[in-house]
Structure formats: C-alpha cells, structure tokens
C-alpha cells in the first residue's frame, strides 16, 4: 500500500502514549521514514504542536520533520507527519555508569535541549523513553507532542510523565511554565540513566528536591561541579535552575579536560601552555605574570606590577580568556603580549 503515492508501508508499526507509528519506505528518496498520526480520541492539537515545534527547530540532536501527509482513517483521511527514522538503541533507566561515556551522552542531550530552547520551544516530556542513539552514536530527542511555545506555555491539567514533572506542574489551577521544566526533567533523566531507584522525595506529589547526599550517590566518580549542577536542576524554585546552555558548557568543559593549548608570544618567541607544560611565567620587566593550566582553564596564579587583560587589571585567580592581549606596564612603557587558546570541540 502506498500513501501519497510515495510512502510504501512496511510490515511493522508501533504505538506510543498518544500516537500511532507506521514505518515506511520513501520511494522517492529511497530511505526509511516514520509516519506518525494520533490515536482515536487524542486531541488533534498534539500533532499540530509537534509539527510546529519540529518545523522551527534545526538540530542534529532532534528528530527531523520531513513531510506532512494524510493517511486513511476509519471515516476519513487523517493528518500524519513524516519523521526521520532513527535506527538505534533506546535509553533505559539504570543502564549506564558514571563515566566519560555517560558525560558524553548527557552532553549531547543538553545540546539538543539548548537548541530547542534557543527556538523558544519547551519540549515538556523529556525522559529516557523519548531519547534515542542512532547508528553513528548521535543522540536524538523525540516526541514533541506535548511541546509548547515559550510565549503560550500554560496548562490547566496535570499532564506528562510523573517523576519527570517539575513541582510547579502539580498545581490545581491554570499553571504557567517555562523551559526550566525541561531542565528539571533533564536532571531527573540524568539520575534515571544511572539508577532505577529514585530518592523517595522525587516520587512525592508534588516532588521535593532530594538532599545533595541522596542525589549524589549514583554520580560517584564524576567532578563535584557537575553533580552539584545536576542537583540544582531539581531546585524547587525554577529561577534557581541553570539554563541548558550553562549545563552544556559545563559538560563540554569537563569533556575537554587537558585538551586545550595556549600559545603565548613574548619577545618574538612562542611558548606553549598545555597538559604537558602546565605553568608559564612571563616577565616583561615592567610587570610579570604566572599562568597555570589546571586542565579546564588557564588561571592567573601570580602577578606583579601593572598587568592588564584586554584593558582590565589582572588579579590572582582570574581566568585568562582565549585570543586576548596581555598588556604589561602603562603609559609609554607598555609591552603587549598575545595569548591565543585553541578551541577543541566535543564531537558526537
């Protein structure tokens, strides 16, 4: 059977919480795709919300929308969306260990969510079951049936997957919400990927933020900065939760540990600062500066005289940014030194 004279139905299908899925072959482009339409009785807005969200978001970590078609129905044709087919594994609760591979996985999820939020979209149902890893190891976020635009984000009903729902979603009146509910769900997802035993406080209605001690147990071995930030995703006040961009940057920083390299040019000589050579002292007569690389950042550990970074006076503890100018001295006796940092990227 062909749909729209293009999509050949294959001998398999699936069913989600609200949608029916048909696996098809796109005969024009010779690729497998997914046709999704709503189950009987499900509000038609769900499919329209998914269509609107996916038409706005462009991200390698979000399932792609290819087409909009009609499929045969019991009474009349009904609308369906044609989605990218992801031939990969689903994420399971408690299936991972707190290691570098885990950090790389949740970094990819954070990238997808940061992209979604940058388009003013709230996913609203982040959980392991709505995330897949394709055959090339790239994380894909699925199922935008509950998504909302940030400007119109409110609900009069409690809807979602309970343990992943932020406490503000459990009210009995009209509830306004924002992208921080996805941040909350991301924090619970990060926990769920490591253990099936959630702290009891997360199972209450509404949930309470677990203590840092209770939350941290599955994350043993990860940098404390990451554990604290993921714990903060579950803050009861949504204003206290970090943004997904902040989380993405933090995870990237730790995944790139010891991979940065700085080049410092002084008196015509280039000096390298990296994991092999972690400390460099620059003496320009009118001032001196010591910079150390701790694997995550280049930090000022000693300074004498008048020294400036991009015209800002330097003090111990400052982080030296990439591609900046160090100025030693003031007035007519100034000496300028370039400081360039390579920018390695975390690859999916």
PDB file of C-alpha atoms in Angstrom, residues 16 21 47 56-57 89 97 123 131 141 215 225-226 235 243 256 272 312 317-320 325 330 348:
ATOM      1  CA  UNK A  16       3.180   5.458  21.866  1.00  0.00           C
ATOM      2  CA  UNK A  21       3.516   4.980  14.157  1.00  0.00           C
ATOM      3  CA  UNK A  47       0.067  16.601  16.253  1.00  0.00           C
ATOM      4  CA  UNK A  56      11.179  25.544  13.842  1.00  0.00           C
ATOM      5  CA  UNK A  57      13.983  23.530  15.412  1.00  0.00           C
ATOM      6  CA  UNK A  89      19.016   1.996  20.664  1.00  0.00           C
ATOM      7  CA  UNK A  97      27.680   4.044  34.663  1.00  0.00           C
ATOM      8  CA  UNK A 123       9.675  20.007  24.957  1.00  0.00           C
ATOM      9  CA  UNK A 131      15.658   9.839  23.573  1.00  0.00           C
ATOM     10  CA  UNK A 141      15.362  13.807  21.110  1.00  0.00           C
ATOM     11  CA  UNK A 215      21.163  12.624  44.950  1.00  0.00           C
ATOM     12  CA  UNK A 225      30.885  20.644  39.964  1.00  0.00           C
ATOM     13  CA  UNK A 226      28.817  18.513  37.580  1.00  0.00           C
ATOM     14  CA  UNK A 235      15.634  23.149  42.592  1.00  0.00           C
ATOM     15  CA  UNK A 243      19.880  27.060  31.796  1.00  0.00           C
ATOM     16  CA  UNK A 256      37.684  18.675  27.046  1.00  0.00           C
ATOM     17  CA  UNK A 272      53.133  26.600  24.696  1.00  0.00           C
ATOM     18  CA  UNK A 312      41.198  45.007  32.605  1.00  0.00           C
ATOM     19  CA  UNK A 317      42.502  33.887  40.359  1.00  0.00           C
ATOM     20  CA  UNK A 318      41.414  35.400  37.078  1.00  0.00           C
ATOM     21  CA  UNK A 319      40.827  33.074  34.132  1.00  0.00           C
ATOM     22  CA  UNK A 320      42.735  34.116  31.022  1.00  0.00           C
ATOM     23  CA  UNK A 325      46.061  40.699  24.622  1.00  0.00           C
ATOM     24  CA  UNK A 330      51.201  51.668  31.475  1.00  0.00           C
ATOM     25  CA  UNK A 348      29.163  13.486  18.975  1.00  0.00           C
TER      26      UNK A 348
END
